[in-house]
């Protein structure tokens, strides 16, 4: 029988040069279906010009089960011929040609398509470096995807294929499956409602971190999620992208203690101080007889609904340490999870986010990690080294003791906005990991918690799937600017060179969480996230604005002008805040008033520039949430989910300001009121000699600003307002002198971060 896709997972074992091969066989779709799918993708990207590309699948191109594509065009021909070892390889080759031969750009932001006439000649074969190119973080499904419809998903799946991604999570609909399973075990509807979180918090409900908050989920939500999941799976499979379905982690609702009184449970640890109503589901003992029964029921129900692609994600101990550090217990838990997969699907491969090892290296010692990882047959698990660009774990854990791993760039926490990245690490350390002694690396991956930010980092990282050596970063950034804006521009290129040496040159070991001062609850001990010379950002700002006379028609250029202006305003705020606190401590009321006025003006100007671009509007996020509702009551609940996630993150601010966004609407209605409240309180303290009570202030600002915002139903614009370049130019002219006088920035020695999620 014909296969529509073929992947092989090669796992390096403890003994060098000994390999275990697990074959994943596919059969349901003919190769002609693949070819048609990629032809349709090309048409979606370039319309009728798709006739200029002739595609075909040639599995013989693949070497060592690694994807490959071949591009050919002679001067005498009107067509570019693309052969690929699979449909995703063809899509990858098509994008490669657009990028490197036509100076085109496809991104999360906007596309810049350039098709010269005639099309450039080409004769090149490109081989993938690894078997896998992975995409997504479990958290991405809540921070970015939660409100997506099929149109947005279709675009994203196209983007995956165009970047050669051949494995990604497919997590929609799992609550609908669990709903059926829970009812089979006689769980009451009221108890199910207490268990499922609301849509914006499903990622952490799925990993057992929390329960109930933001819910319940109704039948309409379940039905929509199932319809969407089937569309996602069908398209991913046609394009040769291996969907990863969720497996049983051993975590069950609280009510299972009553349903199975003879079973052994432990209560999962309290996560981020969530109250009992919203925390601590149960974890079944791996040796309990109900473990296999529940897993069997769930896996069969899921596979009956969605089919099987044999790779399953499971993260039992995400930021929640096991109740026992005994290596026998850890091995038993690992074996039970894997056994629950293979008892239904003998070809199962377990995909594990390696975040647990990063999150608490003190608990996850080498011996404990080894017990957990090696309890599963070698080659039957893939570990995502989730944050390898800043804190790789493969080096600490002996290449995960032979289990295959994927070197991943996490980069973003919570979907926050702020220019940052570790370009040197991405550019060099992928190659080091791949060639390390006894390396079991089998792929590269993108694992951001939230997308639609800092696209330059993801463009660079996706190229690591085929590049054979590090790039010249100055040349690469110059070429990136040319492709992104559709033409050569010296000013734009200069601007990006300044960003390369500053915001994108983060080399510290501490994770950057995007908790910028402007987006944090006001207080006295906020440390700025500045690891670069702010004057470099000022220079980049100047150069990008100067490019407007040539690039004003480019949507990507307009987006980036908003982003660099937002970054500049963020830095200005850091300085104004430092001066405000200094003047308060010195009891200099005149200076305090000056800095207070600066803060208010910066917030107003930030709101003004953000409002000029649709990608920076709170109204778009809220409308997407409300549109998911079947009834006004649903819409209100989903809006609460949307507002709470990006502010309080919990009923009482349990993960306050973690998923914060610098968007028009949230600046004017949340950040500005908070800072004005803070300024008023400090001013009263100065003028009346009343000591500042931080505890009382936190209670008051929660009551008067933060919680009311999450409960509000104010509508926000979904269309931009104002001219981006004109607004940015005015702000540059008004603030660049303030940049030049900055002298109170706090040093990197004071830089402190706390990992929350």
XYZ file of C-alpha atoms in Angstrom:
757
model
C 0.000 0.000 0.000
C 1.245 3.474 -0.822
C 2.350 5.787 1.921
C 1.753 9.532 1.966
C 4.654 10.177 4.285
C 7.559 8.261 5.778
C 9.676 9.240 8.738
C 12.271 7.286 10.644
C 13.418 8.144 14.121
C 17.056 7.309 14.719
C 18.054 7.214 18.353
C 21.666 7.125 19.411
C 22.116 4.649 22.233
C 24.607 4.695 25.062
C 27.124 2.780 22.936
C 28.515 5.031 20.182
C 27.496 4.162 16.626
C 24.749 1.781 17.734
C 21.320 2.829 16.556
C 17.725 1.810 17.132
C 15.296 2.532 14.344
C 11.597 3.023 14.899
C 9.687 3.185 11.661
C 6.506 5.221 11.441
C 4.413 3.905 8.581
C 1.574 5.841 6.953
C -0.959 4.564 4.472
C -4.288 6.404 4.284
C -3.557 9.040 1.644
C -2.140 8.583 -1.868
C 0.884 10.498 -3.057
C -1.326 12.281 -5.575
C -3.191 13.783 -2.613
C 0.082 15.138 -1.267
C 1.020 16.660 -4.570
C -2.359 18.337 -4.963
C -2.136 19.679 -1.413
C 1.213 21.366 -2.021
C 0.043 22.717 -5.384
C -2.917 24.285 -3.584
C -0.548 25.765 -0.996
C 1.583 27.372 -3.703
C -1.545 28.847 -5.265
C -2.585 30.312 -1.922
C 0.792 32.017 -1.678
C 1.246 33.397 -5.220
C -2.127 32.982 -6.909
C -2.180 32.303 -10.655
C 1.605 32.516 -10.810
C 1.608 29.019 -9.318
C 1.571 27.748 -12.934
C 5.247 28.748 -13.052
C 6.128 25.959 -10.608
C 6.020 22.276 -11.494
C 6.143 20.009 -8.441
C 6.626 16.297 -7.962
C 7.375 13.887 -5.140
C 10.540 11.829 -5.371
C 11.108 9.789 -2.218
C 14.523 8.706 -3.510
C 15.872 12.203 -2.794
C 15.792 11.451 0.897
C 19.091 10.368 2.433
C 19.018 8.666 5.817
C 15.311 9.495 6.099
C 16.108 13.208 6.061
C 14.019 15.448 3.825
C 15.478 16.830 0.620
C 14.371 18.968 -2.298
C 15.776 19.727 -5.729
C 15.206 22.987 -7.635
C 15.883 23.253 -11.364
C 15.176 25.855 -13.998
C 16.952 26.484 -17.261
C 16.847 29.704 -19.245
C 14.895 27.948 -22.003
C 12.112 26.984 -19.587
C 9.312 29.102 -18.135
C 8.882 26.815 -15.135
C 10.792 26.036 -11.975
C 10.771 22.308 -11.272
C 10.610 21.322 -7.608
C 11.169 17.739 -6.551
C 10.783 16.871 -2.909
C 11.057 13.730 -0.824
C 7.606 14.567 0.586
C 4.977 17.243 0.195
C 6.437 19.272 3.067
C 9.856 19.045 1.394
C 8.353 20.485 -1.793
C 6.787 23.362 0.155
C 10.131 23.927 1.854
C 11.878 24.003 -1.496
C 9.323 26.445 -2.910
C 9.902 28.818 -0.002
C 13.668 28.376 -0.318
C 13.458 29.494 -3.948
C 11.237 32.476 -3.133
C 13.579 33.588 -0.370
C 17.017 33.012 -1.847
C 16.366 33.529 -5.544
C 13.471 36.014 -5.565
C 14.135 38.036 -2.391
C 10.649 37.254 -1.101
C 9.519 37.103 2.517
C 6.747 35.135 4.231
C 6.120 35.658 7.938
C 3.581 35.820 10.737
C 3.321 39.529 9.996
C 2.905 40.153 6.270
C 4.191 38.631 3.026
C 6.433 40.412 0.554
C 6.292 38.385 -2.668
C 8.596 39.245 -5.553
C 8.547 37.158 -8.747
C 11.036 38.495 -11.318
C 10.328 37.925 -14.986
C 11.768 35.689 -16.108
C 12.271 33.657 -12.960
C 15.938 33.126 -12.037
C 17.665 29.964 -13.206
C 18.538 27.441 -10.541
C 20.058 23.991 -10.161
C 20.441 23.004 -6.539
C 19.680 20.129 -4.202
C 19.217 20.861 -0.488
C 19.322 18.166 2.177
C 17.944 18.566 5.675
C 20.459 18.305 8.490
C 18.194 16.254 10.725
C 15.114 14.067 10.633
C 12.831 16.479 12.476
C 11.963 20.149 12.382
C 9.572 20.672 15.260
C 7.216 23.531 16.085
C 5.158 24.689 19.080
C 5.138 24.822 22.832
C 2.228 23.397 24.829
C 1.637 26.970 26.037
C 1.376 28.385 22.502
C -2.074 26.855 22.320
C -3.319 29.221 25.005
C -1.164 32.306 24.521
C -1.590 32.532 20.737
C -3.867 29.924 19.147
C -6.776 29.870 21.554
C -9.212 32.006 19.518
C -8.119 30.973 16.019
C -10.598 29.958 13.329
C -9.830 27.685 10.390
C -8.712 30.578 8.172
C -5.941 31.500 10.604
C -5.016 27.860 11.103
C -4.787 27.265 7.363
C -2.349 30.147 7.107
C -0.271 28.752 9.993
C -0.104 25.233 8.597
C 1.009 26.671 5.255
C 3.712 28.596 7.127
C 4.839 25.387 8.830
C 5.190 23.527 5.565
C 6.946 26.451 3.861
C 9.560 26.346 6.628
C 10.071 22.600 6.409
C 8.395 21.833 9.732
C 7.417 18.183 9.771
C 6.222 17.685 13.344
C 3.848 19.835 15.383
C 1.314 19.506 18.165
C -2.363 18.973 17.339
C -4.110 19.627 20.641
C -7.581 20.869 19.747
C -10.513 18.709 20.763
C -8.871 16.785 23.586
C -11.274 18.161 26.179
C -14.168 16.866 24.074
C -12.578 13.420 24.118
C -11.950 13.578 27.860
C -15.536 14.730 28.406
C -16.744 11.447 26.888
C -14.243 9.410 28.882
C -15.145 11.083 32.166
C -18.807 10.357 31.562
C -18.001 6.705 30.844
C -16.494 6.592 34.325
C -19.709 8.115 35.755
C -18.224 11.490 36.519
C -20.934 14.088 37.172
C -21.362 17.101 34.885
C -20.840 19.469 37.817
C -17.495 17.826 38.616
C -16.412 18.024 34.970
C -17.232 21.735 35.024
C -15.032 22.163 38.080
C -12.173 20.432 36.291
C -11.878 21.996 32.834
C -10.345 25.456 32.763
C -11.559 28.230 30.501
C -10.180 28.418 26.935
C -7.330 30.838 27.699
C -5.953 28.522 30.403
C -6.357 25.101 28.795
C -2.602 24.588 28.412
C -2.129 24.452 32.175
C -5.269 22.432 32.783
C -3.904 19.881 30.336
C -0.615 19.677 32.239
C -2.289 19.449 35.644
C -1.037 22.804 36.899
C -4.541 24.058 37.608
C -8.215 23.258 37.193
C -11.517 25.021 36.787
C -10.451 28.656 36.499
C -12.092 30.525 33.630
C -14.449 27.626 32.874
C -16.644 25.783 32.315
C -16.489 24.496 28.758
C -19.832 23.812 27.140
C -20.965 21.477 24.354
C -20.656 24.198 21.744
C -16.985 24.706 22.600
C -16.380 20.959 22.364
C -18.145 20.693 19.013
C -16.209 23.604 17.524
C -12.909 22.230 18.771
C -13.585 18.824 17.214
C -14.501 20.308 13.831
C -11.379 22.463 13.880
C -9.150 19.578 14.951
C -10.305 17.396 12.075
C -9.523 20.161 9.588
C -6.095 20.729 11.141
C -5.238 17.032 11.112
C -6.385 16.516 7.543
C -4.294 19.400 6.249
C -1.205 18.531 8.297
C -1.317 14.934 7.113
C -1.758 15.938 3.473
C 1.261 18.238 3.708
C 3.402 15.607 5.419
C 3.490 17.269 8.845
C 3.369 14.672 11.617
C 0.640 15.696 14.115
C 1.412 15.030 17.776
C -1.629 14.072 19.859
C -1.834 14.265 23.668
C -1.398 11.095 25.730
C -2.554 10.193 29.255
C -0.301 11.710 31.908
C -1.734 9.978 34.952
C -3.475 13.162 36.081
C -7.193 12.915 36.845
C -9.921 15.165 38.312
C -10.417 15.430 42.054
C -13.701 13.509 41.911
C -11.875 10.333 40.872
C -11.011 9.816 44.511
C -14.714 9.234 45.144
C -15.231 7.230 41.961
C -12.324 4.899 42.769
C -11.994 4.822 46.568
C -9.670 1.826 46.450
C -7.122 3.520 44.209
C -3.966 5.319 45.246
C -3.725 9.012 44.413
C -1.445 11.854 45.346
C -2.533 15.478 45.157
C -0.413 17.416 42.701
C 1.559 20.310 44.227
C 0.080 23.774 44.477
C 1.197 25.755 41.454
C 1.860 29.510 41.661
C -0.239 29.843 44.813
C -3.586 29.112 43.173
C -6.278 28.553 45.795
C -7.668 25.076 46.405
C -10.660 25.698 44.138
C -8.309 26.043 41.182
C -5.300 23.896 41.959
C -4.058 20.430 42.603
C -5.711 17.717 40.490
C -4.861 14.132 41.416
C -2.068 11.921 40.137
C -2.701 8.193 39.972
C -0.057 5.851 41.272
C 1.725 4.298 38.286
C 1.165 0.839 39.755
C -2.568 1.332 40.355
C -4.764 -0.920 38.201
C -6.932 2.058 37.216
C -3.981 3.742 35.510
C -4.089 1.393 32.538
C -7.888 1.285 32.450
C -8.283 5.058 32.265
C -5.426 5.394 29.788
C -6.852 2.613 27.625
C -10.282 4.230 27.538
C -8.855 7.655 26.668
C -6.386 6.492 24.024
C -8.972 4.338 22.252
C -11.512 7.174 22.287
C -8.957 9.639 20.960
C -7.655 7.376 18.213
C -11.190 6.461 17.160
C -11.908 10.185 16.781
C -8.646 11.436 15.264
C -6.684 8.488 13.904
C -3.052 7.848 14.747
C 0.290 9.315 13.719
C 2.096 7.482 16.512
C 3.769 10.423 18.282
C 2.173 11.503 21.568
C 2.963 14.390 23.890
C 2.859 13.968 27.633
C 4.163 16.285 30.389
C 3.240 14.960 33.814
C 5.610 17.046 35.896
C 5.533 20.461 34.256
C 6.706 22.858 36.993
C 5.370 20.404 39.585
C 7.931 18.118 41.115
C 6.946 14.519 41.850
C 5.939 13.823 45.443
C 8.860 11.404 45.639
C 12.393 11.675 44.346
C 12.896 7.937 44.593
C 14.358 6.752 41.303
C 12.215 3.583 41.331
C 9.054 5.704 41.570
C 10.203 7.992 38.748
C 11.038 5.032 36.536
C 7.683 3.397 37.303
C 5.824 6.568 36.385
C 7.707 6.860 33.116
C 7.075 3.206 32.268
C 3.374 3.516 33.105
C 2.960 6.549 30.830
C 4.737 4.864 27.938
C 2.924 1.555 28.509
C -0.410 3.385 28.369
C 0.508 4.516 24.844
C 1.838 1.256 23.418
C -0.994 -0.860 24.807
C -3.222 0.903 22.282
C -0.662 1.937 19.651
C 2.400 -0.366 19.566
C 4.284 2.132 17.368
C 3.997 4.921 19.943
C 6.738 7.479 20.427
C 6.573 9.734 23.476
C 7.332 13.435 22.930
C 8.452 15.047 26.202
C 8.980 18.755 26.822
C 12.293 18.922 28.655
C 11.215 22.002 30.574
C 10.988 20.043 33.840
C 14.763 19.575 33.846
C 15.338 23.278 33.212
C 12.732 24.421 35.711
C 14.174 22.615 38.722
C 17.665 21.211 38.133
C 18.078 20.783 41.890
C 15.295 18.182 42.002
C 16.063 16.676 38.604
C 19.541 15.450 39.360
C 21.365 13.302 36.830
C 20.323 10.100 38.577
C 16.645 11.063 38.741
C 16.547 12.307 35.173
C 18.300 9.163 34.005
C 15.828 6.931 35.846
C 12.881 8.768 34.293
C 14.278 8.899 30.756
C 15.802 5.448 30.438
C 12.757 3.604 31.773
C 11.405 4.001 28.241
C 13.016 1.908 25.466
C 15.772 3.775 23.669
C 14.407 5.502 20.596
C 10.812 5.477 21.818
C 11.006 8.956 23.329
C 11.931 12.325 21.865
C 12.970 15.027 24.340
C 12.484 18.664 23.433
C 15.461 20.577 24.851
C 13.009 23.419 25.159
C 15.232 26.415 25.917
C 18.518 25.293 24.406
C 19.430 28.720 23.024
C 19.979 29.998 26.569
C 20.038 27.025 28.916
C 20.537 23.675 27.154
C 19.987 20.564 29.207
C 21.569 18.023 26.853
C 25.002 19.101 28.114
C 24.047 18.499 31.759
C 22.169 15.253 31.156
C 24.555 13.371 28.870
C 22.551 14.004 25.714
C 19.486 12.805 27.629
C 21.207 9.491 28.227
C 20.849 8.461 24.598
C 17.204 9.346 24.095
C 16.761 11.396 20.903
C 16.407 15.115 21.480
C 15.498 18.190 19.489
C 17.487 21.407 19.990
C 14.835 24.085 20.503
C 14.693 27.856 20.646
C 12.063 28.898 23.182
C 12.807 32.637 22.959
C 9.452 34.028 24.101
C 7.523 33.694 27.344
C 3.818 34.480 27.453
C 3.636 36.117 24.037
C 5.102 39.357 25.393
C 6.254 42.094 23.030
C 9.795 43.407 23.237
C 12.737 43.169 20.864
C 15.122 40.492 22.089
C 16.975 37.376 21.034
C 20.165 35.347 21.364
C 21.323 35.350 17.746
C 24.868 34.193 18.482
C 23.614 31.129 20.314
C 21.196 30.175 17.555
C 23.834 30.766 14.919
C 26.511 28.621 16.562
C 25.179 26.278 19.204
C 22.908 24.203 16.969
C 25.993 22.986 15.109
C 27.857 22.318 18.347
C 25.002 20.195 19.701
C 24.668 18.224 16.486
C 28.357 17.278 16.396
C 28.898 16.784 20.130
C 30.362 13.468 21.248
C 27.636 10.787 21.468
C 25.043 13.370 20.475
C 21.514 12.007 20.143
C 20.210 15.159 18.487
C 17.623 14.383 15.790
C 16.196 17.799 14.985
C 15.733 21.495 15.523
C 12.653 23.161 16.940
C 10.793 26.378 17.592
C 9.083 26.336 20.984
C 7.836 29.876 21.775
C 5.133 30.257 24.386
C 3.619 32.936 22.168
C 4.154 33.951 18.554
C 3.626 37.115 16.453
C 6.739 38.842 17.791
C 10.416 39.174 16.857
C 9.992 37.349 13.593
C 13.658 37.829 12.740
C 14.631 35.227 15.348
C 12.316 32.604 13.895
C 13.458 33.284 10.341
C 17.039 32.637 11.418
C 16.189 29.551 13.447
C 14.196 27.873 10.677
C 17.254 28.109 8.417
C 19.210 25.968 10.865
C 17.325 23.025 9.402
C 19.435 23.160 6.223
C 22.412 25.475 6.818
C 25.703 23.608 7.019
C 27.617 26.261 8.939
C 26.942 29.483 10.862
C 26.008 32.527 8.822
C 27.664 35.931 8.682
C 25.123 37.714 10.855
C 25.758 41.203 9.492
C 25.145 39.971 5.955
C 22.198 37.867 7.079
C 20.467 40.792 8.828
C 21.088 42.994 5.782
C 19.511 40.399 3.504
C 16.639 39.924 5.940
C 15.791 43.643 5.759
C 15.904 43.570 1.950
C 13.565 40.575 1.703
C 11.224 41.761 4.424
C 10.692 45.177 2.854
C 10.831 44.090 -0.784
C 13.813 46.173 -1.822
C 17.345 47.213 -0.952
C 17.478 50.148 1.445
C 20.665 51.343 3.123
C 18.843 53.094 5.977
C 16.774 50.032 6.823
C 19.829 47.787 6.664
C 21.708 50.134 9.006
C 18.806 50.087 11.430
C 18.829 46.295 11.572
C 22.605 46.238 12.089
C 22.136 48.341 15.216
C 19.436 45.936 16.407
C 21.774 43.002 15.751
C 24.435 44.453 18.074
C 21.933 45.440 20.777
C 18.501 43.947 21.389
C 19.190 40.702 19.532
C 22.585 40.149 21.117
C 21.479 38.812 24.490
C 24.183 36.560 25.936
C 23.202 36.182 29.598
C 22.199 32.800 31.047
C 19.099 34.129 32.805
C 15.900 33.699 30.821
C 14.357 36.837 29.411
C 10.712 36.865 30.417
C 9.576 40.133 28.882
C 8.499 41.623 32.196
C 9.204 45.175 31.167
C 8.706 47.994 33.677
C 5.986 49.680 31.664
C 3.835 46.527 31.884
C 4.419 45.681 35.537
C 2.451 46.561 38.640
C 4.094 49.754 39.908
C 6.412 49.477 42.867
C 9.887 50.401 44.089
C 11.985 47.381 43.225
C 11.472 46.862 39.507
C 14.673 46.043 37.630
C 14.869 47.050 33.957
C 15.623 44.497 31.258
C 18.382 46.403 29.527
C 21.446 44.415 28.424
C 22.477 46.726 25.590
C 23.363 50.351 24.953
C 20.035 52.239 24.572
C 21.724 54.602 22.120
C 21.885 51.702 19.648
C 18.106 51.471 19.715
C 17.902 55.229 19.223
C 20.137 54.851 16.157
C 18.057 51.961 14.807
C 14.908 54.034 15.355
C 16.402 56.944 13.456
C 17.562 54.827 10.517
C 14.273 52.974 10.139
C 12.242 56.169 10.168
C 14.625 57.678 7.605
C 13.796 54.788 5.256
C 10.156 55.876 5.026
C 10.555 57.818 1.791
C 11.313 54.543 -0.022
C 9.536 51.912 2.084
C 6.298 53.559 3.150
C 4.185 51.138 1.077
C 5.576 48.032 2.753
C 3.303 46.579 5.444
C 6.249 44.849 7.092
C 8.090 48.160 7.221
C 5.103 49.853 8.880
C 4.894 46.980 11.379
C 8.566 47.307 12.256
C 8.376 51.082 12.619
C 5.654 50.558 15.217
C 7.764 47.893 16.917
C 10.973 49.927 17.073
C 9.041 52.978 18.285
C 7.365 50.798 20.916
C 10.807 49.526 21.963
C 12.125 53.073 22.231
C 9.158 54.173 24.341
C 9.723 51.128 26.550
C 13.320 52.206 27.165
C 12.268 55.807 27.785
C 9.855 54.531 30.385
C 12.576 52.535 32.138
C 14.598 55.742 32.491
C 11.662 57.907 33.555
C 10.724 55.318 36.182
C 14.292 55.247 37.568
C 14.282 59.043 37.830
C 10.830 59.072 39.423
C 11.887 56.702 42.193
C 15.156 58.574 42.718
C 13.367 61.913 43.053
C 10.801 60.412 45.437
C 13.510 58.928 47.639
C 15.264 62.295 47.687
C 11.947 64.048 48.416
C 12.478 66.421 45.484
C 8.897 67.301 44.652
C 9.619 69.460 41.588
C 11.722 66.772 39.965
C 9.142 64.161 40.951
C 6.415 66.121 39.134
C 8.580 66.427 36.033
C 9.213 62.679 35.884
C 5.564 61.926 36.626
C 4.587 64.063 33.652
C 7.144 62.230 31.507
C 5.666 58.868 32.489
C 2.129 59.956 31.650
C 3.287 61.408 28.323
C 5.255 58.284 27.385
C 2.202 56.119 28.043
C 0.010 58.379 25.925
C 2.544 58.372 23.093
C 2.948 54.608 23.283
C -0.813 54.224 22.960
C -0.761 56.572 19.972
C 1.827 54.635 17.956
C 0.350 51.222 18.763
C -3.060 52.351 17.533
C -1.695 52.842 14.009
C -1.240 49.124 13.241
C -3.716 46.237 13.357
C -1.101 43.860 14.785
C -0.912 45.921 17.997
C -4.614 46.263 18.870
C -6.247 44.828 21.986
C -9.584 44.962 20.169
C -8.495 42.238 17.739
C -7.708 39.827 20.611
C -10.977 40.533 22.407
C -13.102 40.324 19.262
C -11.568 36.953 18.396
C -12.462 35.713 21.878
C -16.039 36.992 21.704
C -16.522 35.536 18.231
C -15.937 32.065 19.682
C -19.036 32.410 21.847
C -22.302 30.810 20.789
C -24.343 32.981 23.150
C -23.759 36.414 24.743
C -23.004 34.579 27.996
C -20.299 32.534 26.248
C -18.871 35.666 24.645
C -18.645 37.435 28.013
C -16.903 34.455 29.593
C -14.391 34.217 26.756
C -13.717 37.933 26.937
C -12.988 37.546 30.649
C -10.552 34.747 29.767
C -8.875 36.972 27.182
C -8.573 39.978 29.494
C -7.478 38.023 32.556
C -4.755 36.050 30.800
C -2.900 39.182 29.648
C -3.188 40.969 33.002
C -3.885 39.238 36.325
C -3.394 35.661 35.063
C -5.562 34.194 37.755
C -8.448 35.449 39.891
C -6.134 37.248 42.317
C -3.121 37.994 40.143
C -1.385 34.690 40.805
C 0.887 35.153 37.756
C 0.492 38.899 37.476
C 1.675 40.584 34.252
C 3.256 37.419 32.850
C 1.502 37.327 29.457
C 1.433 41.097 29.194
C 1.082 42.788 25.813
C 2.029 46.243 24.614
C -1.162 46.794 22.637
C -3.317 49.823 22.007
C -6.195 49.587 24.451
C -4.421 47.788 27.258
C -1.955 50.686 27.504
C -4.716 53.288 27.761
C -7.099 51.291 29.960
C -4.798 49.230 32.164
C -1.140 50.298 32.278
C -1.748 54.053 32.218
C -4.390 53.927 34.995
C -2.068 51.779 37.137
C 0.861 54.165 36.800
C -1.322 57.214 37.356
C -2.665 55.552 40.519
C 0.899 54.926 41.642
C 1.958 58.506 40.919
C -1.050 59.902 42.794
C -0.287 57.695 45.790
C 3.374 58.726 45.829
C 2.466 62.371 45.425
C 0.148 62.173 48.421
C 2.939 60.481 50.346
C 5.337 63.320 49.492
C 2.999 66.235 50.111
C 1.416 64.881 53.296
C 4.390 63.012 54.698
C 2.537 59.685 54.719
C 4.787 56.626 54.336
C 4.055 54.541 51.270
C 2.324 51.290 52.270
C 3.160 48.789 49.541
C 0.813 46.102 50.808
C -2.126 48.493 50.979
C -1.244 49.911 47.580
C -1.295 46.428 46.014
C -4.733 45.771 47.470
C -6.049 49.130 46.303
C -4.729 48.939 42.764
C -6.112 45.421 42.405
C -9.517 46.609 43.562
C -9.677 49.883 41.638
C -7.775 49.168 38.405
C -6.695 45.589 37.739
C -9.703 43.469 38.588
C -12.196 45.971 37.089
C -10.320 45.798 33.777
C -10.758 42.013 33.607
C -14.506 42.335 34.286
C -15.102 45.264 31.938
C -16.841 44.877 28.581
C -15.628 48.080 26.946
C -15.262 47.620 23.192
C -11.936 48.477 21.570
C -11.152 49.298 17.939
C -10.238 46.480 15.595
C -9.031 48.820 12.864
C -5.904 51.021 13.071
C -6.066 54.766 13.552
C -3.457 57.286 12.445
C -0.435 57.271 10.155
C 2.406 55.093 11.430
C 5.367 56.916 9.885
C 4.027 60.366 10.717
C 3.329 59.369 14.314
C 6.691 57.639 14.736
C 8.523 60.637 13.281
C 6.759 63.021 15.642
C 7.625 60.813 18.623
C 11.253 60.517 17.545
C 11.588 64.267 17.196
C 9.906 64.784 20.555
C 11.899 62.230 22.548
C 15.356 61.739 21.046
C 16.877 64.442 23.257
C 15.565 62.600 26.323
C 17.467 59.561 25.090
C 20.645 61.579 24.934
C 20.330 62.643 28.572
C 19.719 59.163 29.937
C 22.157 58.556 32.776
C 20.201 56.740 35.443
C 19.848 53.315 33.855
C 20.479 50.534 36.334
C 23.246 48.082 35.521
C 23.016 44.417 34.524
C 24.268 43.552 38.006
C 20.793 44.472 39.228
C 19.036 42.447 36.545
C 16.904 39.810 38.224
C 14.342 37.449 36.755
C 11.990 34.860 38.246
C 10.708 32.045 36.050
C 6.966 31.782 36.623
C 5.568 29.542 33.916
